[in-house]
XYZ file of C-alpha atoms in Angstrom:
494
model
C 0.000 0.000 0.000
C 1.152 3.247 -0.617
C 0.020 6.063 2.082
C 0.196 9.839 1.763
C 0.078 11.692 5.020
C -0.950 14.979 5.458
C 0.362 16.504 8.894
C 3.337 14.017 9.242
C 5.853 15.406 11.217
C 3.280 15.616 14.401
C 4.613 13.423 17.163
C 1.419 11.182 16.121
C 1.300 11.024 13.057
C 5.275 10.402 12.043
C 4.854 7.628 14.689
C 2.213 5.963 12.601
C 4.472 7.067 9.732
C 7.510 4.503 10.977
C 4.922 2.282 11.494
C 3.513 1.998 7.969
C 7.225 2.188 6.834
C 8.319 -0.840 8.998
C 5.128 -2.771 7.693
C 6.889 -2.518 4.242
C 3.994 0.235 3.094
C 5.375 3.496 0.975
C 4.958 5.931 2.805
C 5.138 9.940 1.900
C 3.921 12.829 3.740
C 3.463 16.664 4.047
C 3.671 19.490 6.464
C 4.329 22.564 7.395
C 7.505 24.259 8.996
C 8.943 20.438 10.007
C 11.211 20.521 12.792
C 13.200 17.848 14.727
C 12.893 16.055 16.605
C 10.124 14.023 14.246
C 11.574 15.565 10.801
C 15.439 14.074 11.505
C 13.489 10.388 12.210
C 11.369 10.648 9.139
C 14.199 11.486 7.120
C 16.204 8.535 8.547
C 13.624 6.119 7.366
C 14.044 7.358 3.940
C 10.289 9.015 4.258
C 9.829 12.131 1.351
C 8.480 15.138 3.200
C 6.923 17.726 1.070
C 6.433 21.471 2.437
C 3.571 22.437 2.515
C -0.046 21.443 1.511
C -0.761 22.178 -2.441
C -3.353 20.565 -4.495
C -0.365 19.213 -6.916
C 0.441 16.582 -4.484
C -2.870 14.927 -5.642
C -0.905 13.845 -8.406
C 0.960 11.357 -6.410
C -1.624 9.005 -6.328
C -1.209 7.078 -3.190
C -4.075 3.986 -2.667
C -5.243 5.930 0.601
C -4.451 9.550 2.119
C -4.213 9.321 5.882
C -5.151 12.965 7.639
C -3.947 14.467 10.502
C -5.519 16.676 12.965
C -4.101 19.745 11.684
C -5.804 19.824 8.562
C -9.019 21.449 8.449
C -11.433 23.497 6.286
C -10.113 26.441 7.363
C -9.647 29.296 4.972
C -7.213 32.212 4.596
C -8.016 36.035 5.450
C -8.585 36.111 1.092
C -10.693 33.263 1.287
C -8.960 30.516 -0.236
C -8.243 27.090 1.463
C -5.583 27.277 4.087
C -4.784 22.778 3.018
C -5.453 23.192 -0.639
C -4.348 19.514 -1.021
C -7.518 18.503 1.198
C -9.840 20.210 -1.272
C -8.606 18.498 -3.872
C -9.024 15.225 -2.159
C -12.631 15.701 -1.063
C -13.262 16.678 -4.854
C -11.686 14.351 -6.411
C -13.293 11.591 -4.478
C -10.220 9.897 -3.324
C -9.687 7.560 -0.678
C -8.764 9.231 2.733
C -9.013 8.131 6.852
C -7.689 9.319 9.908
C -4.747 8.777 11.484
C -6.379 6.618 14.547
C -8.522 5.013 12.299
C -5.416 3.717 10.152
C -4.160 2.719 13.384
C -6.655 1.006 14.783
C -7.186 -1.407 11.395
C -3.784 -1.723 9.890
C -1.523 -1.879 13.526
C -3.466 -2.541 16.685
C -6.089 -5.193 15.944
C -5.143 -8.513 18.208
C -2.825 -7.012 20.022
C -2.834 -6.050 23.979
C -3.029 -2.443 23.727
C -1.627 -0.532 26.764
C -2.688 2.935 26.642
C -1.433 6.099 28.915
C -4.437 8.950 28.885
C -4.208 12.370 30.731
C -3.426 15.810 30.748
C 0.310 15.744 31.373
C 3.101 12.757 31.241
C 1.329 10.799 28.572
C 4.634 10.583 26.576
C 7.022 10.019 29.720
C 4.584 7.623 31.137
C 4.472 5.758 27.685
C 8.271 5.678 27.251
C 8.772 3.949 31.192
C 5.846 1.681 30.421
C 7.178 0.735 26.838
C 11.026 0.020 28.330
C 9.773 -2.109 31.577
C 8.256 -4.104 29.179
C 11.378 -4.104 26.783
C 13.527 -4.876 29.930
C 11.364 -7.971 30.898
C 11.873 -9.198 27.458
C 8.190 -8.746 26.215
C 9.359 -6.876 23.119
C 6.306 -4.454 23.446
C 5.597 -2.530 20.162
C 4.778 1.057 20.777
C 3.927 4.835 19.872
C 5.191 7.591 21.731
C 4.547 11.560 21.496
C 8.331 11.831 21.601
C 11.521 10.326 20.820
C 12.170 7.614 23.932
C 16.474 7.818 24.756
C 16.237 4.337 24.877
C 15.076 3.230 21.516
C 16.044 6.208 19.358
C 12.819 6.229 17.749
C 9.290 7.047 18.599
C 7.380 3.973 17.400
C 7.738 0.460 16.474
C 5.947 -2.530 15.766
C 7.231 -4.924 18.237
C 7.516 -8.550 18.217
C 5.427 -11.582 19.925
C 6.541 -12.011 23.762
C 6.450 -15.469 25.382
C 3.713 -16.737 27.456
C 3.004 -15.325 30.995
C 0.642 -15.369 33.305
C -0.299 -11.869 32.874
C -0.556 -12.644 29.062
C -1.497 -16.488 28.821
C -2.920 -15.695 24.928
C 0.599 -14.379 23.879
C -0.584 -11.207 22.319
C 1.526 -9.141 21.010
C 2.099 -5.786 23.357
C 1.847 -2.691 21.997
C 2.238 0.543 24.185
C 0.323 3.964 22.958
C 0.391 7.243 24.412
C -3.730 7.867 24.492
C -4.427 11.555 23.290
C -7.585 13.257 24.281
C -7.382 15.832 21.265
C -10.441 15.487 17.899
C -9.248 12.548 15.697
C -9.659 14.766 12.482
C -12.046 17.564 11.341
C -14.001 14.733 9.898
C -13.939 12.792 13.446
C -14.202 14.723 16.364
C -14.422 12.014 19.087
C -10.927 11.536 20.954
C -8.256 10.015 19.413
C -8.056 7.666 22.358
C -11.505 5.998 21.132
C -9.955 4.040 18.184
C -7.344 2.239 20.262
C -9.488 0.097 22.077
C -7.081 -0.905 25.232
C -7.233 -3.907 27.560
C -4.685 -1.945 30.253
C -5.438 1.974 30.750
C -4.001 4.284 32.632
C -5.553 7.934 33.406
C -3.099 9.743 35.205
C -4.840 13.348 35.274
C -7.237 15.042 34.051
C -7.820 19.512 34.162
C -8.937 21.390 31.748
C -7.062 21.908 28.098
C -7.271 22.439 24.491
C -10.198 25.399 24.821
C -9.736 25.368 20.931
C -12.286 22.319 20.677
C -13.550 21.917 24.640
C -16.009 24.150 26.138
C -14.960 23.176 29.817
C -13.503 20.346 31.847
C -16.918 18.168 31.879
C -16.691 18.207 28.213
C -13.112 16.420 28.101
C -14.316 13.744 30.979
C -17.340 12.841 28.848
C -14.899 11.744 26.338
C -12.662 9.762 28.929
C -16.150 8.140 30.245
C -16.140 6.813 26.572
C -12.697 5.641 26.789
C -13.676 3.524 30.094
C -16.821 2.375 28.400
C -14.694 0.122 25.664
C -12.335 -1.393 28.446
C -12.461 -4.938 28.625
C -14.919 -6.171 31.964
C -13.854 -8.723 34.663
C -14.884 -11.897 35.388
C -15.011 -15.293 33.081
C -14.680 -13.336 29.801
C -12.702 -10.413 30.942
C -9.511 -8.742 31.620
C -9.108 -4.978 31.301
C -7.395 -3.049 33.839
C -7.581 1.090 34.741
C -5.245 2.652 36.528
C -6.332 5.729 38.396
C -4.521 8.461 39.583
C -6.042 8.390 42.853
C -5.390 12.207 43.467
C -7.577 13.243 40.768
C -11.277 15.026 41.623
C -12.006 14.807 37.727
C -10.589 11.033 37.116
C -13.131 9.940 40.490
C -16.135 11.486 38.472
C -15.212 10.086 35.305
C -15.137 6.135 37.217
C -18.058 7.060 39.186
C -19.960 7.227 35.414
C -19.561 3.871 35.146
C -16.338 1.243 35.544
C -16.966 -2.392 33.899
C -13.127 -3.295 34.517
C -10.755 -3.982 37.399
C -9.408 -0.900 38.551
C -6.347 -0.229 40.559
C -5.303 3.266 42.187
C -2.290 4.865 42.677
C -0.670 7.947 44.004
C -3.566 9.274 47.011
C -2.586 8.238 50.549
C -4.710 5.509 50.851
C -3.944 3.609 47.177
C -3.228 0.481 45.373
C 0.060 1.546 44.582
C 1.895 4.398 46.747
C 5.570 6.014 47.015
C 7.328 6.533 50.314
C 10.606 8.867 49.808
C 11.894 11.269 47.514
C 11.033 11.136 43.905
C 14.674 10.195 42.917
C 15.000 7.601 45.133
C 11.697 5.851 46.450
C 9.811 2.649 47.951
C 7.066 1.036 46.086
C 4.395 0.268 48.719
C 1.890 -2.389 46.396
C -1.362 -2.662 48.719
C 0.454 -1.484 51.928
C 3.224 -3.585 51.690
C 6.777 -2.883 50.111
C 7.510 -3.829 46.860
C 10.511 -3.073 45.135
C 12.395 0.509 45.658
C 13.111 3.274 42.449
C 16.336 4.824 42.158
C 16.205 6.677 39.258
C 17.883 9.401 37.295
C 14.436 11.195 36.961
C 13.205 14.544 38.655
C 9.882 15.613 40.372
C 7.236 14.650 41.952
C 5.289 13.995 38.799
C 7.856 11.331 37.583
C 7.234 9.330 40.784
C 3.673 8.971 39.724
C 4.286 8.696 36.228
C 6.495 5.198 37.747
C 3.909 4.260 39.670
C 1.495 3.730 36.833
C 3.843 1.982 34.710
C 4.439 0.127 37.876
C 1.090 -1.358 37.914
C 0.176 -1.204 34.302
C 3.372 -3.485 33.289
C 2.467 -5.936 36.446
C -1.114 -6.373 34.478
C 1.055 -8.391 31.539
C 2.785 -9.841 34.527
C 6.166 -7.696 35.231
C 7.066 -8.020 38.787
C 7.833 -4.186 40.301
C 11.239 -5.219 40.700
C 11.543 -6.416 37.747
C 9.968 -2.807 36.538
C 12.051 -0.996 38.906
C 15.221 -2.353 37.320
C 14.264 -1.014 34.043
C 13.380 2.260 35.424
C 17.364 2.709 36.924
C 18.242 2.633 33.710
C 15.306 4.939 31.948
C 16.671 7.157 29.771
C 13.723 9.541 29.435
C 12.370 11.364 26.663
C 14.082 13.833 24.167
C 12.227 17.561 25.015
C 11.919 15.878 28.641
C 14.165 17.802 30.638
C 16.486 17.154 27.997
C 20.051 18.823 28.430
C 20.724 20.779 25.304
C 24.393 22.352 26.209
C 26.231 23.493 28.887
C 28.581 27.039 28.240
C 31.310 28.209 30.585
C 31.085 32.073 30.148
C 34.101 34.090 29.226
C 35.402 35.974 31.802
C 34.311 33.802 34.991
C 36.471 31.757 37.081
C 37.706 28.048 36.144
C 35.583 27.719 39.679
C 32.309 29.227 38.446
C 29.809 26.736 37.259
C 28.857 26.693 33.722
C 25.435 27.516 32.275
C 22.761 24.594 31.102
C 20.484 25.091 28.833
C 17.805 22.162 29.423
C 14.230 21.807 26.160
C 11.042 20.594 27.757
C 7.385 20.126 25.940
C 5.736 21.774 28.788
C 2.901 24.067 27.869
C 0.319 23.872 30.183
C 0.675 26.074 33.437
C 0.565 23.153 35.068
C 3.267 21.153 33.519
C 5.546 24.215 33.844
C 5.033 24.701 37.267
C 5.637 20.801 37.961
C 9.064 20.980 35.491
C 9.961 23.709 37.044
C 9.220 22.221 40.500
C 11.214 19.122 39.530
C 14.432 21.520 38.469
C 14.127 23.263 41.324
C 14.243 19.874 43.502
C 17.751 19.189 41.105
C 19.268 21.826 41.494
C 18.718 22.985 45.167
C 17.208 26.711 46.468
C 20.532 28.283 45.692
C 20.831 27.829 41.914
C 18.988 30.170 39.642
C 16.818 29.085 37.202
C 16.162 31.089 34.101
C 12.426 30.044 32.192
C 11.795 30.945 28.724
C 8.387 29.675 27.580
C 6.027 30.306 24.097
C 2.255 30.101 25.037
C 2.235 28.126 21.957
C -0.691 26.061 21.865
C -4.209 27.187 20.981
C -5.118 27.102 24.509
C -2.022 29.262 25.523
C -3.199 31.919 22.515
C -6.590 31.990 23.279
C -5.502 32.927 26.719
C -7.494 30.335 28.301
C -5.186 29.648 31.011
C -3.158 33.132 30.997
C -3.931 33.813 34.494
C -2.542 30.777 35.722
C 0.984 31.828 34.652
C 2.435 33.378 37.476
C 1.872 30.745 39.510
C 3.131 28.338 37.200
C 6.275 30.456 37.195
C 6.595 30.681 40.827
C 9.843 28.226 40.774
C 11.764 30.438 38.543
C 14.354 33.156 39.775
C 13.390 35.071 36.002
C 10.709 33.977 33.004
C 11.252 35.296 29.507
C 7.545 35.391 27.506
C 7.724 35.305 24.114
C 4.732 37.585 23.056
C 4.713 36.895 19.439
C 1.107 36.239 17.521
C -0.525 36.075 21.070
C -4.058 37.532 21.248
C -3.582 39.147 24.911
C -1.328 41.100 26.674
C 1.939 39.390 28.303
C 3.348 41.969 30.022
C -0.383 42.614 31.838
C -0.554 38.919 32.930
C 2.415 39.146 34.322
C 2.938 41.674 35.760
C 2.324 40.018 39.160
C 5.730 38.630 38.647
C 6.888 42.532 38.545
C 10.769 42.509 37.909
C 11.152 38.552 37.697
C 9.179 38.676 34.731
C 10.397 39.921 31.000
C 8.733 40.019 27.840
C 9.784 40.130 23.738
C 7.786 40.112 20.938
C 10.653 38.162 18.833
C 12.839 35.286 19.648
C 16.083 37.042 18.768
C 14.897 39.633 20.627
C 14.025 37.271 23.818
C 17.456 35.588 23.496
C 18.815 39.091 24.331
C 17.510 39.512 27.333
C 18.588 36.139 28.410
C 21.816 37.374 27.568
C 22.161 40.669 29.600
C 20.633 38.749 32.699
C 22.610 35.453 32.467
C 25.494 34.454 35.186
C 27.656 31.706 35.666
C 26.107 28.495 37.132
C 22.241 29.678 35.840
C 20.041 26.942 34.688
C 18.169 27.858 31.706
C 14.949 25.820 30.820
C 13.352 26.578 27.531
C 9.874 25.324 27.135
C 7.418 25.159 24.156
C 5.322 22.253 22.577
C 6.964 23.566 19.166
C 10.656 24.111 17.761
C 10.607 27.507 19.496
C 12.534 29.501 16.787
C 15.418 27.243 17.327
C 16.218 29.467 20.501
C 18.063 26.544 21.856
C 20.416 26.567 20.039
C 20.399 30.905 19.596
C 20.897 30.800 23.441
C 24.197 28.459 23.256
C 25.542 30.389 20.480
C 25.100 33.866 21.973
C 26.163 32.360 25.229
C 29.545 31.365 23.900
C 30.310 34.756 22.705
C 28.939 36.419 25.817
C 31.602 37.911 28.026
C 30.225 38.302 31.220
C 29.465 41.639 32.575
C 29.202 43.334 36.565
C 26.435 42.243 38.180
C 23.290 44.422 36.812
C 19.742 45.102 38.505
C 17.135 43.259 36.882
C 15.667 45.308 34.167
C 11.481 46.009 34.901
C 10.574 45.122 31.513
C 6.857 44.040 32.937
């Protein structure tokens, strides 16, 4: 078969990409501004990206077209079609799905799907689960939002794991991170409907995407679906869900209606609980000790994100040792926390620590303030910590959640906005933040004022769901021909 895929370099859909690729399908695609880390992985699979979305790419004539959420009727301030190439498909009659739907027929039917639905950690939660399972030798296929460190690559088909108790049928594993965003404009249940998983985990739920949700009930209706198609117990049975036990909105959505064996985790009185510090933790499996973590992770979040992978990978029978010997060895996620450089300014002392520049997806207020909180935890009170965030996501630019930013920020000694395209005022939102808080409408122009505030030893954490004008990369260069300066006053650009 040879597939056409419009939106490919989304962490989704250049997942499913690899997939069709390893299946021996041909597989082509198109997008908009690509950026790594999907773009360098499609391009190592010898996948043809196209820029853009023109109508001439009907021409190709693939057997099916496989659309990603992206695309949309949508036209431009003249009136013509913002995806061109979609028009021409509906016109022309040709053969087109959606990404889940492709999924669901061509990758995940007869297989034990594991699935990791929430808010926040999907794609760190995915990556533990899918290496416990690699560890144990179960050779779990997967699909992550993100590029795992310890397979290189974001999604595979797996292979068929020998018999255990936990999976007497010997079907063949495959891991998914479970997305609550609209399947396609054509579709506009969750994605997380299509995948049809026998082990779930729902490790948050608060409000997001206010692009397509009119408020937080909305989103839980669609996670009551999800725990609607969950296998049942008894004779003819065996799904398991795996609540965070913290969660107000996760107890409504089970109180809707659970058919399957359900297990809770992270609330004082759980299934599955952590006693110590995140980097270094017992596993406490119905009041009794376990297995203990010791991890290279950070943040309070990551300990729960473990303990649901805990449990999840003991449904296709892992032991939690067994999981918490894969998990000393996790690599994480690349834009996880991931280190991007380090810079020793000129002018400081051979004693003075050098400046890290760290890339994380967080975009949520909530996810920043729990990165941020897990830095802080790293680092200790003393270091400073530098953020520099985009309220990328149509959430962030419809200001949803803009008043929710200075307390995400809280952790951070400065925050750097970068303004550009939003539709509300930065430097009003925070100004609560007063001097601690700075604001550019460019990303050149917010590397700057990294620049003139930066000192030795500063950790810098850059964080955007998108490839943030490259300022990763801007900041290392301009930070290796920075001299440093006397000590200024912060600048009260807010």
């Amino acid at each position: 078969m040879y597939i056409h895929i419009l939106g490919i370099c989304g962490t989704f859909m250049g997942g499913l990409a690899a997939l069709a690729r390893e299946q021996g399908h041909t597989v082509t695609g198109c997008d908009a501004g690509v950026y790594p880390p999907m773009s360098d992985q499609l391009r190592a699979l010898g996948i043809e990206l196209i820029e853009g979305y023109d109508a001439g790419q009907l021409a190709l004539a693939p057997d099916l077209f496989v659309i990603g959420n992206v695309v949309s009727r949508a036209r431009t301030t003249n009136g013509s079609a913002r995806y061109p190439l979609m028009e021409a498909i509906l016109d022309s009659g040709a053969p087109y799905t959606s990404g889940p739907q492709w999924l669901a027929e061509h990758v995940l039917q007869g297989r034990h799907v594991l699935a990791v639905a929430g808010t926040h950690g999907k794609t760190t939660t995915t990556a533990m689960l899918a290496w416990i399972l690699e560890h144990a030798g179960l050779q779990p296929g997967f699909l992550v939002g993100g590029v795992p460190g310890d397979f290189g690559i974001s999604a595979r088909l797996g292979g068929i794991p020998p018999r255990t108790a936990g999976n007497p049928a010997q079907r063949p594993l495959f891991v998914i991170e479970a997305d609550e965003y609209d399947t396609a404009f054509f579709d506009k249940r969750s994605k997380f409907v299509h995948y049809r998983p026998r082990t779930l985990i729902l490790n948050n739920l608060e409000f997001d995407h206010a692009d397509i949700f009119d408020d937080l009930a909305a989103i839980e209706r669609q996670f009551r679906h999800l725990v609607r198609i969950v296998p049942g117990t008894g004779p003819h049975g065996s799904g398991r869900i795996i609540v965070n036990g913290l969660e107000e909105s996760l107890g409504r959505v089970m109180a809707a209606g659970c058919w399957s064996e359900m297990r809770s985790f992270g609330a004082a009185v759980s299934d599955y609980m952590a006693q110590g510090e995140p980097d270094r933790f017992q596993v406490l499996s119905h009041g009794e000790p376990v297995t203990t973590v010791t991890w290279s992770q950070t943040g309070v979040h990551n300990q729960l994100n473990a303990l649901a992978a805990i449990a999840a990978a003991q449904h296709v029978g892992v032991a939690p040792a067994v999981a918490a010997q894969a998990l000393a060895t996790f690599g994480g996620v690349r834009r996880r926390m991931e280190l991007r450089g380090s810079v020793r300014l000129g002018g400081s002392s051979a004693s003075d620590a050098p400046v890290l520049v760290y890339d994380d997806f967080a975009h949520h207020p909530t996810a920043i303030r729990t990165t941020l909180d897990g830095l802080r935890r790293k680092v200790g009170p003393a270091a400073r910590i530098l953020a520099v965030f985009e309220p990328r996501t149509n959430t962030m630019k419809l200001g949803a959640m803009k008043a929710q930013l200075p307390w995400s920020l809280a952790a951070a000694d400065l925050a750097f906005c970068h303004a550009g395209a939003l539709g509300w005022d930065a430097r009003e939102v925070l100004a609560p933040m007063a001097e601690k808080a700075l604001v550019a409408d460019t990303v050149d122009a917010l590397v700057q004022l990294v620049i003139d505030q930066v000192q030795p030893g500063d950790q810098i954490l850059c964080m955007s769901n998108g490839g943030f004008g490259g300022i990763h990369q801007k900041l290392l260069t301009a930070l290796q021909a920075h001299t440093a300066a006397p000590a200024r006053e912060t600048a009260a650009l807010v």
